[in-house]
Amino acid sequence: MPLLQNHNVWGPRVDGDFVPAAPEVLLKEGRFKAVDIIAGVNSHEGAAWAGDFFLSPDDLSNFNKNFANLALVTLELRQQENNPLGMARAAFDFYLDQDESVAQHHVDKVIQ
């Protein structure tokens, strides 16, 4: 399974409101605020990390069979954390209505 191999490019997206034009245009025209850093979150960011598990039925089946390992990677939990597998299971139970396994109908909840 291609785990996290999509090599995302992270950068600004022109949306008309927050980023009204291409960054190079805004810089050239001096239409920007001088701040050290801008950070935030977006809806459906989970697709960057968990979207690969929904590519095919085989990928989804593999995720469910190997939940103990893959969930820790997907959620970036470390073994030194207190009960990382329990934390992963609690997160999946919360978002997936305590279903036994992740299924195709969960895709919207997972990638939120």
mmCIF file with all atom_site columns, C-alpha atoms in Angstrom:
data_model
loop_
_atom_site.group_PDB
_atom_site.id
_atom_site.type_symbol
_atom_site.label_atom_id
_atom_site.label_alt_id
_atom_site.label_comp_id
_atom_site.label_asym_id
_atom_site.label_entity_id
_atom_site.label_seq_id
_atom_site.pdbx_PDB_ins_code
_atom_site.Cartn_x
_atom_site.Cartn_y
_atom_site.Cartn_z
_atom_site.occupancy
_atom_site.B_iso_or_equiv
_atom_site.pdbx_formal_charge
_atom_site.auth_seq_id
_atom_site.auth_comp_id
_atom_site.auth_asym_id
_atom_site.auth_atom_id
_atom_site.pdbx_PDB_model_num
ATOM 1   C CA . MET A 1 1   ? 0.000   0.000  0.000  1.00 0.00 ? 1   MET A CA 1
ATOM 2   C CA . PRO A 1 2   ? 1.409   3.421  -0.899 1.00 0.00 ? 2   PRO A CA 1
ATOM 3   C CA . LEU A 1 3   ? 1.550   4.868  2.611  1.00 0.00 ? 3   LEU A CA 1
ATOM 4   C CA . LEU A 1 4   ? 1.952   8.633  2.538  1.00 0.00 ? 4   LEU A CA 1
ATOM 5   C CA . GLN A 1 5   ? 3.610   8.642  -0.865 1.00 0.00 ? 5   GLN A CA 1
ATOM 6   C CA . ASN A 1 6   ? 1.566   11.407 -2.426 1.00 0.00 ? 6   ASN A CA 1
ATOM 7   C CA . HIS A 1 7   ? 4.309   14.047 -1.853 1.00 0.00 ? 7   HIS A CA 1
ATOM 8   C CA . ASN A 1 8   ? 2.022   16.976 -1.192 1.00 0.00 ? 8   ASN A CA 1
ATOM 9   C CA . VAL A 1 9   ? 3.039   20.477 -2.108 1.00 0.00 ? 9   VAL A CA 1
ATOM 10  C CA . TRP A 1 10  ? 2.075   22.903 0.625  1.00 0.00 ? 10  TRP A CA 1
ATOM 11  C CA . GLY A 1 11  ? 1.479   26.465 -0.359 1.00 0.00 ? 11  GLY A CA 1
ATOM 12  C CA . PRO A 1 12  ? -1.072  29.241 -0.545 1.00 0.00 ? 12  PRO A CA 1
ATOM 13  C CA . ARG A 1 13  ? -4.252  28.794 -2.531 1.00 0.00 ? 13  ARG A CA 1
ATOM 14  C CA . VAL A 1 14  ? -5.954  31.778 -4.106 1.00 0.00 ? 14  VAL A CA 1
ATOM 15  C CA . ASP A 1 15  ? -9.449  31.823 -2.627 1.00 0.00 ? 15  ASP A CA 1
ATOM 16  C CA . GLY A 1 16  ? -10.503 35.399 -3.369 1.00 0.00 ? 16  GLY A CA 1
ATOM 17  C CA . ASP A 1 17  ? -10.947 36.290 0.314  1.00 0.00 ? 17  ASP A CA 1
ATOM 18  C CA . PHE A 1 18  ? -7.927  35.484 2.468  1.00 0.00 ? 18  PHE A CA 1
ATOM 19  C CA . VAL A 1 19  ? -5.552  35.152 -0.498 1.00 0.00 ? 19  VAL A CA 1
ATOM 20  C CA . PRO A 1 20  ? -7.116  37.414 -3.138 1.00 0.00 ? 20  PRO A CA 1
ATOM 21  C CA . ALA A 1 21  ? -4.459  36.904 -5.844 1.00 0.00 ? 21  ALA A CA 1
ATOM 22  C CA . ALA A 1 22  ? -1.334  34.902 -6.617 1.00 0.00 ? 22  ALA A CA 1
ATOM 23  C CA . PRO A 1 23  ? 1.309   35.490 -3.909 1.00 0.00 ? 23  PRO A CA 1
ATOM 24  C CA . GLU A 1 24  ? 3.845   36.801 -6.425 1.00 0.00 ? 24  GLU A CA 1
ATOM 25  C CA . VAL A 1 25  ? 1.319   39.408 -7.600 1.00 0.00 ? 25  VAL A CA 1
ATOM 26  C CA . LEU A 1 26  ? 0.516   40.459 -4.038 1.00 0.00 ? 26  LEU A CA 1
ATOM 27  C CA . LEU A 1 27  ? 4.227   40.800 -3.225 1.00 0.00 ? 27  LEU A CA 1
ATOM 28  C CA . LYS A 1 28  ? 4.944   42.787 -6.381 1.00 0.00 ? 28  LYS A CA 1
ATOM 29  C CA . GLU A 1 29  ? 2.052   45.159 -5.647 1.00 0.00 ? 29  GLU A CA 1
ATOM 30  C CA . GLY A 1 30  ? 2.900   45.458 -1.922 1.00 0.00 ? 30  GLY A CA 1
ATOM 31  C CA . ARG A 1 31  ? -0.510  44.074 -0.922 1.00 0.00 ? 31  ARG A CA 1
ATOM 32  C CA . PHE A 1 32  ? 0.508   42.044 2.124  1.00 0.00 ? 32  PHE A CA 1
ATOM 33  C CA . LYS A 1 33  ? 0.956   42.345 5.880  1.00 0.00 ? 33  LYS A CA 1
ATOM 34  C CA . ALA A 1 34  ? 4.433   42.007 7.374  1.00 0.00 ? 34  ALA A CA 1
ATOM 35  C CA . VAL A 1 35  ? 4.053   39.026 9.717  1.00 0.00 ? 35  VAL A CA 1
ATOM 36  C CA . ASP A 1 36  ? 6.558   36.337 10.697 1.00 0.00 ? 36  ASP A CA 1
ATOM 37  C CA . ILE A 1 37  ? 4.345   33.337 10.050 1.00 0.00 ? 37  ILE A CA 1
ATOM 38  C CA . ILE A 1 38  ? 0.831   32.419 8.989  1.00 0.00 ? 38  ILE A CA 1
ATOM 39  C CA . ALA A 1 39  ? -0.543  29.039 10.021 1.00 0.00 ? 39  ALA A CA 1
ATOM 40  C CA . GLY A 1 40  ? -3.948  27.436 10.069 1.00 0.00 ? 40  GLY A CA 1
ATOM 41  C CA . VAL A 1 41  ? -6.095  24.443 9.251  1.00 0.00 ? 41  VAL A CA 1
ATOM 42  C CA . ASN A 1 42  ? -8.599  23.694 6.550  1.00 0.00 ? 42  ASN A CA 1
ATOM 43  C CA . SER A 1 43  ? -11.546 21.398 6.193  1.00 0.00 ? 43  SER A CA 1
ATOM 44  C CA . HIS A 1 44  ? -10.736 18.009 4.692  1.00 0.00 ? 44  HIS A CA 1
ATOM 45  C CA . GLU A 1 45  ? -7.040  18.170 5.609  1.00 0.00 ? 45  GLU A CA 1
ATOM 46  C CA . GLY A 1 46  ? -7.281  14.535 6.660  1.00 0.00 ? 46  GLY A CA 1
ATOM 47  C CA . ALA A 1 47  ? -7.195  13.568 2.995  1.00 0.00 ? 47  ALA A CA 1
ATOM 48  C CA . ALA A 1 48  ? -3.485  14.346 3.007  1.00 0.00 ? 48  ALA A CA 1
ATOM 49  C CA . TRP A 1 49  ? -2.836  11.667 5.628  1.00 0.00 ? 49  TRP A CA 1
ATOM 50  C CA . ALA A 1 50  ? -5.627  9.131  5.414  1.00 0.00 ? 50  ALA A CA 1
ATOM 51  C CA . GLY A 1 51  ? -6.927  9.436  1.867  1.00 0.00 ? 51  GLY A CA 1
ATOM 52  C CA . ASP A 1 52  ? -4.661  6.653  0.582  1.00 0.00 ? 52  ASP A CA 1
ATOM 53  C CA . PHE A 1 53  ? -6.528  4.108  2.702  1.00 0.00 ? 53  PHE A CA 1
ATOM 54  C CA . PHE A 1 54  ? -9.655  4.628  0.593  1.00 0.00 ? 54  PHE A CA 1
ATOM 55  C CA . LEU A 1 55  ? -8.064  4.160  -2.831 1.00 0.00 ? 55  LEU A CA 1
ATOM 56  C CA . SER A 1 56  ? -9.162  0.553  -3.170 1.00 0.00 ? 56  SER A CA 1
ATOM 57  C CA . PRO A 1 57  ? -10.972 -2.147 -1.184 1.00 0.00 ? 57  PRO A CA 1
ATOM 58  C CA . ASP A 1 58  ? -7.622  -3.931 -0.748 1.00 0.00 ? 58  ASP A CA 1
ATOM 59  C CA . ASP A 1 59  ? -6.020  -0.815 0.780  1.00 0.00 ? 59  ASP A CA 1
ATOM 60  C CA . LEU A 1 60  ? -8.941  -0.421 3.168  1.00 0.00 ? 60  LEU A CA 1
ATOM 61  C CA . SER A 1 61  ? -8.807  -4.092 4.126  1.00 0.00 ? 61  SER A CA 1
ATOM 62  C CA . ASN A 1 62  ? -5.056  -3.830 4.743  1.00 0.00 ? 62  ASN A CA 1
ATOM 63  C CA . PHE A 1 63  ? -5.592  -0.803 6.991  1.00 0.00 ? 63  PHE A CA 1
ATOM 64  C CA . ASN A 1 64  ? -8.158  -2.672 9.088  1.00 0.00 ? 64  ASN A CA 1
ATOM 65  C CA . LYS A 1 65  ? -5.961  -5.780 9.344  1.00 0.00 ? 65  LYS A CA 1
ATOM 66  C CA . ASN A 1 66  ? -2.938  -3.694 10.360 1.00 0.00 ? 66  ASN A CA 1
ATOM 67  C CA . PHE A 1 67  ? -4.737  -1.046 12.404 1.00 0.00 ? 67  PHE A CA 1
ATOM 68  C CA . ALA A 1 68  ? -2.321  -1.289 15.336 1.00 0.00 ? 68  ALA A CA 1
ATOM 69  C CA . ASN A 1 69  ? 0.623   -0.193 13.197 1.00 0.00 ? 69  ASN A CA 1
ATOM 70  C CA . LEU A 1 70  ? -0.970  1.991  10.534 1.00 0.00 ? 70  LEU A CA 1
ATOM 71  C CA . ALA A 1 71  ? -3.163  4.046  12.873 1.00 0.00 ? 71  ALA A CA 1
ATOM 72  C CA . LEU A 1 72  ? -0.113  5.049  14.888 1.00 0.00 ? 72  LEU A CA 1
ATOM 73  C CA . VAL A 1 73  ? 1.625   6.232  11.710 1.00 0.00 ? 73  VAL A CA 1
ATOM 74  C CA . THR A 1 74  ? -1.462  7.982  10.354 1.00 0.00 ? 74  THR A CA 1
ATOM 75  C CA . LEU A 1 75  ? -2.100  9.855  13.600 1.00 0.00 ? 75  LEU A CA 1
ATOM 76  C CA . GLU A 1 76  ? 1.634   10.406 14.179 1.00 0.00 ? 76  GLU A CA 1
ATOM 77  C CA . LEU A 1 77  ? 1.479   8.788  17.617 1.00 0.00 ? 77  LEU A CA 1
ATOM 78  C CA . ARG A 1 78  ? 4.735   7.612  19.178 1.00 0.00 ? 78  ARG A CA 1
ATOM 79  C CA . GLN A 1 79  ? 5.367   4.530  21.268 1.00 0.00 ? 79  GLN A CA 1
ATOM 80  C CA . GLN A 1 80  ? 6.656   6.687  24.138 1.00 0.00 ? 80  GLN A CA 1
ATOM 81  C CA . GLU A 1 81  ? 3.235   8.311  24.500 1.00 0.00 ? 81  GLU A CA 1
ATOM 82  C CA . ASN A 1 82  ? 0.934   6.928  27.156 1.00 0.00 ? 82  ASN A CA 1
ATOM 83  C CA . ASN A 1 83  ? -1.106  4.150  25.467 1.00 0.00 ? 83  ASN A CA 1
ATOM 84  C CA . PRO A 1 84  ? -0.733  5.241  21.808 1.00 0.00 ? 84  PRO A CA 1
ATOM 85  C CA . LEU A 1 85  ? -2.866  2.387  20.470 1.00 0.00 ? 85  LEU A CA 1
ATOM 86  C CA . GLY A 1 86  ? -5.630  3.254  22.925 1.00 0.00 ? 86  GLY A CA 1
ATOM 87  C CA . MET A 1 87  ? -5.427  6.890  21.806 1.00 0.00 ? 87  MET A CA 1
ATOM 88  C CA . ALA A 1 88  ? -5.689  5.833  18.147 1.00 0.00 ? 88  ALA A CA 1
ATOM 89  C CA . ARG A 1 89  ? -8.659  3.556  18.849 1.00 0.00 ? 89  ARG A CA 1
ATOM 90  C CA . ALA A 1 90  ? -10.408 6.302  20.848 1.00 0.00 ? 90  ALA A CA 1
ATOM 91  C CA . ALA A 1 91  ? -9.949  8.793  17.984 1.00 0.00 ? 91  ALA A CA 1
ATOM 92  C CA . PHE A 1 92  ? -11.273 6.344  15.402 1.00 0.00 ? 92  PHE A CA 1
ATOM 93  C CA . ASP A 1 93  ? -14.195 5.346  17.656 1.00 0.00 ? 93  ASP A CA 1
ATOM 94  C CA . PHE A 1 94  ? -15.096 9.011  18.161 1.00 0.00 ? 94  PHE A CA 1
ATOM 95  C CA . TYR A 1 95  ? -15.049 9.917  14.472 1.00 0.00 ? 95  TYR A CA 1
ATOM 96  C CA . LEU A 1 96  ? -16.343 6.617  13.095 1.00 0.00 ? 96  LEU A CA 1
ATOM 97  C CA . ASP A 1 97  ? -19.194 5.983  15.530 1.00 0.00 ? 97  ASP A CA 1
ATOM 98  C CA . GLN A 1 98  ? -17.414 3.055  17.204 1.00 0.00 ? 98  GLN A CA 1
ATOM 99  C CA . ASP A 1 99  ? -17.627 0.810  14.135 1.00 0.00 ? 99  ASP A CA 1
ATOM 100 C CA . GLU A 1 100 ? -15.392 -2.234 14.269 1.00 0.00 ? 100 GLU A CA 1
ATOM 101 C CA . SER A 1 101 ? -13.476 -1.281 11.149 1.00 0.00 ? 101 SER A CA 1
ATOM 102 C CA . VAL A 1 102 ? -13.028 1.589  8.737  1.00 0.00 ? 102 VAL A CA 1
ATOM 103 C CA . ALA A 1 103 ? -15.268 1.286  5.665  1.00 0.00 ? 103 ALA A CA 1
ATOM 104 C CA . GLN A 1 104 ? -15.778 3.246  2.452  1.00 0.00 ? 104 GLN A CA 1
ATOM 105 C CA . HIS A 1 105 ? -18.793 5.069  3.922  1.00 0.00 ? 105 HIS A CA 1
ATOM 106 C CA . HIS A 1 106 ? -16.451 6.620  6.536  1.00 0.00 ? 106 HIS A CA 1
ATOM 107 C CA . VAL A 1 107 ? -14.386 8.550  3.989  1.00 0.00 ? 107 VAL A CA 1
ATOM 108 C CA . ASP A 1 108 ? -15.962 11.961 4.706  1.00 0.00 ? 108 ASP A CA 1
ATOM 109 C CA . LYS A 1 109 ? -15.513 11.584 8.462  1.00 0.00 ? 109 LYS A CA 1
ATOM 110 C CA . VAL A 1 110 ? -11.902 10.453 8.157  1.00 0.00 ? 110 VAL A CA 1
ATOM 111 C CA . ILE A 1 111 ? -10.710 13.223 5.864  1.00 0.00 ? 111 ILE A CA 1
ATOM 112 C CA . GLN A 1 112 ? -12.434 16.104 7.673  1.00 0.00 ? 112 GLN A CA 1
#
